[in-house]
Coordinates of C-alpha atoms in Angstrom, one line a residue:
M1 CA 20.6 -58.3 14.2
R2 CA 23.9 -59.6 15.5
Q3 CA 24.3 -63.3 15.7
P4 CA 25.9 -64.7 18.9
I5 CA 29.2 -66.6 18.6
L6 CA 28.4 -68.6 21.7
Q7 CA 25.0 -69.6 23.2
I8 CA 24.3 -71.1 26.6
Q9 CA 20.8 -72.6 26.5
N10 CA 18.9 -73.7 29.6
L11 CA 22.1 -75.1 31.0
S12 CA 22.1 -77.1 34.3
I13 CA 25.2 -78.8 35.8
G14 CA 25.3 -81.3 38.7
F15 CA 28.1 -82.8 40.8
G16 CA 27.9 -86.2 42.4
S17 CA 27.9 -89.9 41.3
E18 CA 25.5 -92.2 39.4
N19 CA 22.0 -90.8 40.0
Q20 CA 22.8 -88.7 43.0
Y21 CA 23.7 -85.3 41.4
R22 CA 23.5 -82.1 43.3
T23 CA 22.7 -79.2 40.9
V24 CA 25.1 -76.3 41.1
L25 CA 24.0 -74.5 38.0
H26 CA 20.3 -73.9 37.4
E27 CA 18.9 -73.4 33.9
I28 CA 21.4 -70.7 32.8
N29 CA 20.8 -68.7 29.6
W30 CA 23.3 -66.2 28.1
E31 CA 24.9 -65.3 24.8
L32 CA 28.3 -64.0 23.8
F33 CA 28.7 -61.8 20.7
S34 CA 31.7 -61.3 18.4
N35 CA 34.4 -58.9 19.6
E36 CA 32.8 -58.2 23.0
I37 CA 33.8 -58.6 26.6
L38 CA 31.2 -60.3 28.8
G39 CA 31.8 -60.0 32.6
I40 CA 30.6 -62.7 35.0
V41 CA 30.4 -61.6 38.6
G42 CA 29.6 -63.6 41.7
E43 CA 30.9 -64.9 45.0
S44 CA 32.8 -68.2 45.5
G45 CA 30.3 -71.0 44.9
S46 CA 28.0 -68.9 42.7
G47 CA 28.7 -71.1 39.7
K48 CA 30.5 -68.5 37.6
S49 CA 33.6 -70.7 36.9
V50 CA 31.7 -74.0 36.5
G51 CA 29.7 -72.8 33.5
C52 CA 32.9 -71.6 31.8
F53 CA 34.8 -74.8 32.5
A54 CA 31.8 -76.6 30.7
I55 CA 32.4 -74.3 27.7
A56 CA 36.0 -75.4 27.5
G57 CA 35.1 -79.1 28.1
L58 CA 37.1 -79.1 31.4
L59 CA 34.4 -80.4 33.8
P60 CA 35.7 -83.4 35.8
A61 CA 34.3 -86.4 33.9
K62 CA 33.9 -88.7 37.0
N63 CA 31.7 -86.5 39.2
A64 CA 30.2 -83.7 37.0
R65 CA 27.7 -83.8 34.2
I66 CA 25.4 -81.5 32.3
T67 CA 21.9 -82.6 33.4
Q68 CA 20.1 -80.4 30.8
G69 CA 20.6 -77.7 28.2
K70 CA 23.1 -77.0 25.4
I71 CA 26.3 -75.1 24.7
L72 CA 26.5 -73.9 21.0
L73 CA 29.6 -72.5 19.4
E74 CA 28.6 -70.9 16.1
G75 CA 25.6 -73.3 16.1
I76 CA 27.7 -76.4 16.8
D77 CA 26.6 -78.4 19.9
L78 CA 29.8 -78.8 21.8
Y79 CA 28.7 -81.8 23.8
A80 CA 27.8 -83.7 20.6
Q81 CA 31.5 -83.7 19.8
T82 CA 33.9 -86.6 20.1
E83 CA 37.0 -86.3 22.4
K84 CA 39.2 -85.8 19.3
E85 CA 37.0 -83.0 18.0
W86 CA 37.1 -81.4 21.5
Q87 CA 40.9 -81.4 21.4
Q88 CA 40.7 -79.5 18.1
L89 CA 38.2 -77.0 19.5
R90 CA 40.2 -76.4 22.7
G91 CA 43.1 -74.0 22.0
K92 CA 42.1 -73.4 18.4
H93 CA 38.7 -72.0 19.0
I94 CA 38.5 -71.6 22.8
G95 CA 41.4 -70.4 24.8
M96 CA 41.6 -70.1 28.6
V97 CA 43.6 -68.0 31.1
F98 CA 43.5 -69.4 34.6
Q99 CA 43.5 -67.6 37.9
E100 CA 46.8 -69.0 39.2
P101 CA 49.5 -68.9 36.4
M102 CA 51.9 -71.1 38.4
S103 CA 49.4 -74.0 38.5
A104 CA 48.6 -73.5 34.8
L105 CA 52.3 -73.9 33.8
N106 CA 54.4 -77.0 34.0
P107 CA 57.4 -76.3 36.3
S108 CA 59.6 -78.8 34.6
M109 CA 59.3 -77.2 31.1
T110 CA 60.6 -73.9 29.8
C111 CA 58.0 -71.3 29.0
G112 CA 58.9 -71.4 25.3
R113 CA 58.5 -75.2 25.1
Q114 CA 55.0 -75.0 26.7
I115 CA 53.8 -72.5 24.1
E116 CA 55.4 -74.5 21.3
E117 CA 53.3 -77.6 22.4
V118 CA 50.1 -75.7 21.7
L119 CA 51.2 -74.7 18.2
A120 CA 52.5 -78.2 17.4
Q121 CA 49.1 -79.6 18.4
H122 CA 46.9 -77.2 16.4
T123 CA 49.0 -76.0 13.4
Q124 CA 51.0 -77.4 10.5
L125 CA 54.0 -75.0 11.2
A126 CA 57.6 -76.4 10.9
K127 CA 59.8 -76.4 14.0
T128 CA 61.7 -73.2 13.1
E129 CA 58.4 -71.4 12.2
I130 CA 57.0 -72.5 15.6
K131 CA 59.9 -71.0 17.5
N132 CA 59.6 -67.7 15.6
K133 CA 55.9 -67.7 16.3
V134 CA 56.5 -68.2 20.0
L135 CA 58.9 -65.3 20.1
Q136 CA 56.4 -63.1 18.3
L137 CA 53.7 -64.1 20.8
L138 CA 56.0 -63.2 23.7
E139 CA 56.6 -59.8 22.1
Q140 CA 52.8 -59.5 21.5
V141 CA 52.1 -59.9 25.2
K142 CA 54.7 -57.2 25.9
L143 CA 57.3 -59.3 27.6
H144 CA 60.8 -57.7 27.4
Y145 CA 63.7 -59.9 26.3
P146 CA 61.5 -62.6 24.7
E147 CA 64.5 -64.9 24.1
R148 CA 65.2 -64.9 27.9
I149 CA 61.6 -65.7 28.8
Y150 CA 61.5 -68.4 26.1
Q151 CA 64.4 -70.2 27.8
S152 CA 63.2 -69.5 31.4
Y153 CA 61.4 -71.9 33.7
P154 CA 58.2 -70.6 35.4
H155 CA 59.9 -70.2 38.8
Q156 CA 62.5 -67.9 37.2
I157 CA 60.0 -65.2 36.2
S158 CA 57.6 -62.9 38.2
G159 CA 53.9 -63.4 38.7
G160 CA 53.0 -60.8 36.1
Q161 CA 55.4 -62.3 33.6
K162 CA 53.9 -65.8 34.2
Q163 CA 50.4 -64.5 33.6
R164 CA 51.6 -63.0 30.2
V165 CA 53.1 -66.4 29.3
V166 CA 49.7 -68.0 30.0
I167 CA 48.0 -65.4 27.9
A168 CA 50.5 -66.1 25.0
M169 CA 49.6 -69.8 25.3
A170 CA 45.9 -69.0 25.2
I171 CA 46.0 -66.8 22.1
A172 CA 48.7 -68.8 20.2
C173 CA 46.1 -70.2 17.8
E174 CA 44.0 -67.0 17.6
P175 CA 40.9 -68.5 19.3
K176 CA 37.5 -67.0 18.7
I177 CA 36.7 -67.0 22.5
L178 CA 39.1 -66.3 25.4
I179 CA 37.8 -67.3 28.9
A180 CA 39.7 -65.3 31.5
D181 CA 39.0 -66.9 35.0
E182 CA 40.1 -64.4 37.7
P183 CA 43.2 -63.6 35.6
T184 CA 44.4 -60.7 37.9
T185 CA 43.4 -61.7 41.4
A186 CA 46.8 -62.2 42.9
L187 CA 48.5 -59.3 41.0
D188 CA 49.5 -55.8 42.1
V189 CA 47.2 -53.0 41.0
T190 CA 49.7 -51.7 38.4
V191 CA 50.4 -55.2 36.9
Q192 CA 46.6 -55.8 37.0
R193 CA 46.0 -52.8 34.9
E194 CA 48.7 -53.8 32.4
I195 CA 47.3 -57.3 32.0
L196 CA 43.8 -56.0 31.4
D197 CA 44.9 -53.3 29.0
L198 CA 46.9 -56.1 27.2
L199 CA 43.8 -58.3 26.9
V200 CA 41.7 -55.4 25.5
E201 CA 44.5 -54.7 23.0
I202 CA 44.7 -58.3 21.9
K203 CA 40.9 -58.5 21.6
N204 CA 40.7 -55.5 19.4
K205 CA 43.6 -56.7 17.2
M206 CA 42.3 -60.2 16.8
G207 CA 38.5 -59.6 16.9
M208 CA 38.3 -62.0 19.7
S209 CA 35.5 -62.3 22.3
I210 CA 36.3 -62.5 26.0
V211 CA 34.4 -64.0 28.9
F212 CA 35.9 -62.3 32.0
I213 CA 35.2 -63.9 35.3
S214 CA 35.8 -61.9 38.5
H215 CA 34.6 -61.1 42.0
D216 CA 36.1 -57.6 41.6
L217 CA 33.3 -55.3 40.7
S218 CA 35.5 -52.3 39.8
L219 CA 37.5 -54.4 37.3
V220 CA 34.3 -55.7 35.6
A221 CA 32.8 -52.2 35.5
N222 CA 35.8 -50.8 33.7
F223 CA 36.5 -53.8 31.5
S224 CA 33.2 -55.4 30.3
D225 CA 30.6 -54.4 27.7
R226 CA 27.9 -56.5 29.3
V227 CA 27.7 -58.2 32.7
L228 CA 26.0 -61.2 34.4
I229 CA 25.5 -61.2 38.2
M230 CA 25.4 -64.7 39.6
Q231 CA 24.2 -66.1 43.0
H232 CA 23.7 -69.7 44.1
G233 CA 24.1 -71.1 40.5
K234 CA 21.5 -68.7 39.0
I235 CA 21.7 -65.4 37.0
V236 CA 20.1 -62.8 39.2
E237 CA 20.7 -59.8 36.8
Q238 CA 22.3 -59.1 33.4
G239 CA 22.6 -56.3 31.0
V240 CA 24.8 -53.5 29.7
T241 CA 27.6 -53.0 32.3
Q242 CA 27.0 -49.3 32.9
Q243 CA 23.3 -49.8 33.2
V244 CA 23.5 -52.6 35.7
F245 CA 26.2 -50.9 37.8
Q246 CA 24.6 -47.5 37.9
H247 CA 21.0 -48.6 38.1
P248 CA 20.9 -52.1 39.7
K249 CA 17.5 -53.6 40.0
E250 CA 18.1 -56.6 42.2
I251 CA 18.8 -56.4 46.0
Y252 CA 21.8 -58.8 45.6
T253 CA 23.4 -56.6 43.0
K254 CA 22.9 -53.5 45.1
A255 CA 24.4 -55.3 48.1
L256 CA 27.5 -56.4 46.1
L257 CA 28.1 -52.8 44.9
A258 CA 27.7 -51.4 48.4
S259 CA 30.1 -53.9 50.0
K260 CA 33.1 -52.5 48.2
P261 CA 34.9 -49.6 50.0
N262 CA 34.2 -46.4 48.2
P263 CA 37.3 -44.1 48.0
N264 CA 35.0 -41.0 48.0
E265 CA 33.3 -41.7 51.4
R266 CA 34.4 -43.0 54.8
L267 CA 31.8 -45.1 56.5
K268 CA 31.9 -46.4 60.1
R269 CA 30.8 -49.8 58.8
L270 CA 30.6 -51.4 55.3
P271 CA 27.1 -52.6 54.4
T272 CA 27.0 -56.4 53.9
I273 CA 24.7 -58.6 51.8
Q274 CA 23.0 -59.7 55.0
D275 CA 22.2 -56.1 55.8
F276 CA 20.5 -55.7 52.5
L277 CA 18.6 -59.0 52.7
N278 CA 17.4 -57.9 56.2
N279 CA 16.6 -54.4 54.8
T280 CA 19.0 -52.7 57.3
P281 CA 21.8 -51.3 55.1
L282 CA 23.0 -48.5 57.4
K283 CA 25.5 -46.0 55.8
V284 CA 26.9 -43.9 58.7
A285 CA 29.7 -41.6 57.5
I286 CA 32.7 -40.4 59.7
S287 CA 33.1 -36.7 59.5
K288 CA 36.5 -35.1 58.8
E289 CA 36.3 -33.3 62.2
E290 CA 35.8 -36.6 64.0
R291 CA 38.9 -38.1 62.3
K292 CA 41.0 -35.0 62.9
E293 CA 40.2 -34.9 66.7
R294 CA 40.9 -38.7 67.0
L295 CA 44.2 -38.5 65.1
Q296 CA 45.4 -35.4 67.2
A297 CA 44.6 -37.2 70.4
M298 CA 46.4 -40.4 69.2
E299 CA 49.6 -38.6 68.1
Q300 CA 50.0 -36.9 71.5
Q301 CA 50.8 -40.4 72.9
T302 CA 54.1 -42.1 73.0
P303 CA 54.3 -44.5 69.9
L304 CA 53.4 -48.1 70.7
L305 CA 56.0 -49.2 68.0
E306 CA 58.8 -47.1 66.6
I307 CA 61.0 -48.3 63.7
K308 CA 64.3 -46.4 63.3
N309 CA 66.5 -46.6 60.2
V310 CA 65.9 -50.3 59.7
E311 CA 67.7 -52.1 56.9
K312 CA 67.5 -55.7 55.7
T313 CA 69.6 -57.1 52.8
Y314 CA 69.4 -60.6 51.3
W315 CA 72.1 -62.3 49.3
S316 CA 71.4 -64.6 46.4
Q317 CA 73.8 -66.7 44.3
V318 CA 73.3 -67.3 40.6
G319 CA 74.6 -70.7 39.6
F320 CA 76.8 -73.0 41.7
F321 CA 79.9 -70.9 41.2
G322 CA 78.1 -67.6 40.5
K323 CA 78.8 -64.3 42.2
K324 CA 76.6 -63.4 45.2
Q325 CA 74.2 -60.5 44.5
A326 CA 72.7 -58.2 47.2
Y327 CA 69.0 -57.4 47.3
Q328 CA 68.0 -54.7 49.8
A329 CA 64.5 -55.6 50.8
V330 CA 64.2 -52.9 53.5
N331 CA 66.2 -49.7 53.1
D332 CA 66.5 -47.1 55.9
V333 CA 62.9 -47.4 57.0
S334 CA 61.5 -45.3 59.9
L335 CA 57.9 -45.3 61.1
K336 CA 55.8 -44.7 64.2
I337 CA 52.6 -46.6 65.0
Y338 CA 50.4 -45.2 67.8
E339 CA 48.2 -47.3 70.2
G340 CA 44.8 -47.7 68.7
E341 CA 45.9 -46.7 65.2
T342 CA 45.7 -48.6 61.9
L343 CA 48.7 -47.9 59.8
G344 CA 48.2 -49.0 56.1
L345 CA 51.3 -50.2 54.3
V346 CA 51.0 -50.4 50.5
G347 CA 53.3 -51.2 47.6
E348 CA 53.8 -53.7 44.8
S349 CA 55.1 -57.3 45.3
G350 CA 58.8 -57.3 46.2
C351 CA 58.7 -53.8 47.7
G352 CA 59.6 -55.1 51.1
K353 CA 56.3 -54.6 53.0
S354 CA 56.0 -58.3 54.2
T355 CA 59.7 -58.3 55.1
L356 CA 59.2 -55.3 57.3
G357 CA 56.3 -57.1 59.0
N358 CA 58.5 -60.1 59.6
L359 CA 61.2 -57.9 61.2
I360 CA 58.6 -56.4 63.6
L361 CA 57.4 -60.0 64.4
K362 CA 61.1 -61.0 64.9
L363 CA 60.7 -63.7 62.3
D364 CA 63.8 -62.1 60.7
Q365 CA 66.6 -59.9 62.0
P366 CA 67.6 -56.5 60.6
Q367 CA 71.2 -55.7 59.8
K368 CA 70.9 -52.1 60.8
G369 CA 68.5 -49.9 62.8
A370 CA 66.3 -50.6 65.7
I371 CA 62.7 -51.5 66.5
F372 CA 61.2 -50.2 69.8
Y373 CA 58.1 -51.7 71.3
Q374 CA 56.7 -49.7 74.2
G375 CA 60.0 -48.0 74.5
T376 CA 62.1 -51.3 74.6
D377 CA 64.5 -52.1 71.8
I378 CA 63.3 -55.5 70.7
T379 CA 65.9 -55.8 67.9
H380 CA 68.5 -57.6 69.9
L381 CA 66.4 -59.3 72.5
S382 CA 67.1 -63.0 73.0
N383 CA 64.5 -65.5 71.9
D384 CA 63.6 -66.2 75.6
A385 CA 63.2 -62.5 76.4
F386 CA 61.1 -61.9 73.3
R387 CA 58.9 -64.9 74.1
Q388 CA 57.4 -62.8 76.9
L389 CA 56.4 -60.2 74.3
R390 CA 55.3 -62.6 71.6
K391 CA 51.7 -62.7 72.9
Q392 CA 51.5 -58.9 72.6
I393 CA 52.6 -58.9 68.9
Q394 CA 50.5 -61.2 66.7
V395 CA 49.9 -61.8 62.9
I396 CA 46.9 -62.6 60.7
F397 CA 48.3 -64.3 57.6
Q398 CA 47.1 -64.0 53.9
D399 CA 46.3 -67.7 53.5
P400 CA 44.4 -68.9 56.5
F401 CA 44.4 -72.5 55.4
A402 CA 48.1 -72.7 55.1
S403 CA 48.5 -71.1 58.6
L404 CA 46.3 -73.7 60.3
N405 CA 47.4 -77.2 61.1
P406 CA 45.0 -79.6 59.2
K407 CA 45.4 -82.3 61.9
L408 CA 44.2 -80.0 64.7
T409 CA 40.6 -79.0 65.4
V410 CA 39.9 -75.3 65.3
G411 CA 39.4 -75.3 69.1
K412 CA 42.8 -76.9 69.8
A413 CA 44.6 -74.6 67.3
I414 CA 43.3 -71.6 69.3
L415 CA 43.9 -73.2 72.7
E416 CA 47.5 -74.3 72.2
P417 CA 49.1 -70.8 72.1
M418 CA 47.0 -69.8 75.1
Q419 CA 48.4 -72.8 77.1
V420 CA 52.0 -71.9 76.0
H421 CA 51.6 -68.3 77.2
G422 CA 49.6 -69.1 80.3
I423 CA 46.4 -67.2 79.3
L424 CA 43.8 -68.0 82.0
S425 CA 44.2 -70.6 84.7
N426 CA 42.9 -73.9 83.4
T427 CA 41.7 -75.8 80.3
Q428 CA 38.0 -75.3 81.0
E429 CA 38.3 -71.5 81.3
R430 CA 40.4 -71.4 78.1
K431 CA 37.8 -73.6 76.3
D432 CA 35.0 -71.3 77.4
F433 CA 37.0 -68.2 76.3
V434 CA 37.7 -69.8 72.9
I435 CA 34.0 -70.6 72.3
E436 CA 33.2 -67.0 73.2
L437 CA 35.9 -65.8 70.7
L438 CA 34.5 -68.0 68.0
Q439 CA 31.1 -66.5 68.5
K440 CA 32.6 -63.0 68.6
V441 CA 34.1 -63.5 65.1
G442 CA 30.8 -64.8 63.7
L443 CA 31.2 -68.6 64.1
Q444 CA 29.4 -71.0 66.4
A445 CA 30.3 -73.0 69.5
E446 CA 29.9 -76.3 67.6
H447 CA 32.8 -75.2 65.3
F448 CA 35.2 -75.8 68.2
N449 CA 35.6 -79.5 67.3
R450 CA 35.7 -79.1 63.5
Y451 CA 38.8 -79.2 61.3
P452 CA 40.0 -76.4 58.9
H453 CA 39.0 -78.2 55.7
E454 CA 35.4 -78.1 56.9
F455 CA 35.2 -74.3 56.6
S456 CA 35.0 -71.8 53.7
G457 CA 37.7 -69.3 53.0
G458 CA 35.9 -66.5 54.8
Q459 CA 35.3 -68.8 57.9
R460 CA 39.0 -69.9 58.0
Q461 CA 40.0 -66.2 58.0
R462 CA 37.8 -65.6 61.0
I463 CA 39.4 -68.6 62.7
G464 CA 42.8 -67.1 62.0
I465 CA 41.6 -63.8 63.5
A466 CA 40.3 -65.6 66.6
R467 CA 43.6 -67.4 67.0
S468 CA 45.5 -64.1 66.8
I469 CA 43.4 -62.3 69.3
A470 CA 43.1 -65.2 71.8
L471 CA 46.5 -64.1 73.2
Q472 CA 45.0 -60.6 73.9
P473 CA 47.7 -58.8 71.9
K474 CA 48.3 -55.0 71.6
L475 CA 49.7 -55.0 68.0
V476 CA 48.4 -57.2 65.2
V477 CA 50.2 -57.4 61.8
C478 CA 47.5 -58.0 59.1
D479 CA 49.5 -59.3 56.1
E480 CA 47.2 -59.3 53.0
S481 CA 44.6 -60.7 55.4
V482 CA 41.5 -60.0 53.1
S483 CA 43.0 -60.2 49.6
A484 CA 41.7 -63.7 48.8
L485 CA 38.1 -63.1 50.0
D486 CA 34.9 -62.3 48.1
I487 CA 33.7 -58.7 48.2
S488 CA 30.9 -59.5 50.6
V489 CA 33.0 -61.7 52.9
Q490 CA 35.7 -59.1 52.8
A491 CA 33.2 -56.4 54.0
Q492 CA 32.3 -58.7 56.9
V493 CA 35.9 -59.3 57.9
L494 CA 36.8 -55.6 57.7
N495 CA 33.9 -54.8 59.9
L496 CA 35.0 -57.5 62.3
L497 CA 38.5 -56.2 62.5
N498 CA 37.2 -52.7 63.3
D499 CA 34.8 -54.0 65.9
L500 CA 37.6 -56.0 67.6
K501 CA 39.9 -52.9 67.5
D502 CA 37.2 -50.9 69.3
D503 CA 36.5 -53.7 71.8
Y504 CA 40.0 -54.7 72.7
Q505 CA 42.0 -51.5 71.8
F506 CA 44.0 -53.2 69.1
T507 CA 46.6 -51.5 67.0
Y508 CA 47.0 -52.7 63.4
L509 CA 49.7 -52.7 60.8
F510 CA 47.6 -53.4 57.7
I511 CA 49.6 -54.6 54.8
S512 CA 47.8 -54.8 51.4
H513 CA 48.0 -54.1 47.7
D514 CA 44.3 -53.2 47.6
L515 CA 44.4 -49.4 47.8
Q516 CA 40.6 -49.0 48.4
V517 CA 40.6 -51.3 51.3
V518 CA 43.7 -49.7 52.8
K519 CA 42.1 -46.2 52.6
Y520 CA 39.0 -47.5 54.3
M521 CA 40.8 -49.2 57.2
S522 CA 43.7 -46.8 57.8
D523 CA 44.4 -43.7 59.9
H524 CA 47.8 -43.1 58.2
V525 CA 49.2 -44.8 55.1
A526 CA 52.9 -45.5 54.2
V527 CA 53.8 -46.2 50.6
M528 CA 56.7 -48.5 50.0
Q529 CA 58.8 -48.8 46.9
Q530 CA 62.0 -50.9 46.4
G531 CA 62.5 -51.1 50.2
K532 CA 62.0 -47.4 51.0
I533 CA 59.1 -45.5 52.4
V534 CA 58.5 -42.9 49.6
E535 CA 55.4 -41.3 51.1
Y536 CA 53.6 -41.1 54.4
N537 CA 50.5 -39.1 55.3
E538 CA 47.0 -39.2 56.8
A539 CA 45.0 -41.7 54.7
D540 CA 42.5 -39.3 53.2
A541 CA 45.1 -36.6 52.5
L542 CA 47.4 -39.1 50.8
Y543 CA 44.7 -40.3 48.5
E544 CA 43.3 -36.8 47.6
Q545 CA 46.7 -35.2 47.0
P546 CA 49.5 -37.8 46.5
Q547 CA 52.9 -36.2 46.3
H548 CA 55.3 -38.9 45.1
P549 CA 55.1 -40.1 41.4
Y550 CA 55.0 -43.7 42.5
T551 CA 52.0 -43.1 44.7
Q552 CA 50.3 -41.2 41.9
K553 CA 51.0 -44.2 39.6
L554 CA 49.4 -46.6 42.1
L555 CA 46.3 -44.5 42.6
Q556 CA 45.9 -44.0 38.8
A557 CA 45.9 -47.8 38.4
I558 CA 42.8 -48.3 40.7
P559 CA 40.0 -49.5 38.4

C-alpha cells in the first residue's frame, strides 16, 4: 500500500482575533501521494487556497490560526516546527507557484538574482555554481536566451516568461511538493498549455508531487490524477479525476460541470448552480436552423459598425538615446458588426484585440482607415461631436474594481454618466431607473448606497454592466469581461448579457481569450494574430473547421 507524502488530518482554520475566530475551513481530510497531481477545485471563498497556504506556512499570523487538526509531511507535524525549521522546509521541501507572477516577483531585482537568493538560502553552492545552476533552471523551464532573462527585470519580460521564472524559483531546490495556486489563470490558452505541459514534464523528471488549485474544470480534468471538489470550506466530493468528472455524485459537482460552456452544444441559457439547487436545470438547445435564419436576417441589414482598413502603430524607444522601434498593433483590419449581433474577437495577448476595441471607443486614434458607426465616419469626429455618440457606444472592462471609483457609492457611479448625458429628466427618475437596473442585473435596491469594496468580484462585474447599460447604448464592447470570474458566476453573467441583449437589442463586440466562452456567446468570430484578422466565420463553422493554422493551434490548445 502506498504511503502518502502529505496528510491533512481533520484540519480546521479560522480567521479573526483573540477568541473570535470565524471558521473558513471545516475538518478537512486529504492525502497527497508521491509523484501524483492532486487537483483542488472550487469557487472563490471555498477554502481551496487557504488550506494550501497553511501547508506552506503562509497563513497570516495576526488573524489566522489552525483551530484543530494536523498537517504531516512524511510523518513530520509541520506546526510543531520552529520558525527556523519552517524556513528550511519552505523552498527545500515545499515550493509554491502563485497565481499572479508579477506580485510574486520583486520588481527591483533581476530575475536571475531572485532565483539565486533561493539557492543561497537552501544550498551550500559557491557563487559561480549558483549562477550556473540558475541558468540551467531557466533552460529547464524552457526560457529561450537564459542569459538575457537572467539579467532582465520582471517588467521587461512577458506574462508567460514571468510565470516560468516563478516556476524556476519554486523548483530550484527540487522540492518534494509543488503547490500551484491558479498558475495559469491570466495566461492565453496556448501559453497555458505550455506551462501545464512544463509542470508535468518537471514532475516526471524530478518525481515531484503537485497540488494544483484551479477554478477551471477543463484544466483540472486534463491535468490531475485525483481531484477534490470544495464548497464553503468543506470537501463535497473527491476521487479519481475521470471518475468524478464523468460520474459526479454530488449536486454541486454536477452544477459546476454544467456551468461551463460545452463546445459540442449550443444552449439558450447556461445552467447555474442555483438552478441545480432548485432542481430546475433547463438545457434548451438552439438548432442550426434557428441560428441560420437569424444570421441571414441579420446580415441583410446595414452594419451598425463597419471597420475599414484600420491601422494603428506605436513607437517605443529602447534606452535614452536608443533608436525608435515601430510596433504595429492593428494592421489593415476590416470588420462588420450588425445590429443585434455578438461578434467574438479572439487572440493571444499582444495581438491587438484590446487596441481595436479602444479605437472603436475613440480612446485612441488610428493612423489609417476609417470606422463607420450607423454610416457616419467617427474616426475624425471632434471630441465634442463624438460626445453625443459616446452614450451609444459603451464598454464593460475586465477588472470591475479598477473601473469603479472607490470613493463613490454604486448608485452615484451609475447616476453620474446619466446626468452628464441627460438621460431622464430629474434625479429621482434617474435613481428609480438605477434601482430598477440593479435589480435587473441580479442585485438589490439597498446596494445603491454601498461602496465597491463591499461587493464580491461577480457582483462588481454586474455593477459594471449596470453602469454601461444605464446610458441605453446600442453597441457594448466587452473587453475580457468574464475572464476573472468563477465558473458558476461566469455562467450567471453570460446569461445576464444575453438576457439584456434580448431585452434592449444590444450589439456586442466580445473580446476574450477563452475560446469556449466566445463560441457560446458569438454569432461570428474573428481571430486576430499580430494585428491582423487571420480568420473570420460563423462561430460554429469556425470551431468545427478552422482554416488558418493559427486558429487550429488555438483550438488544439483548449483543455
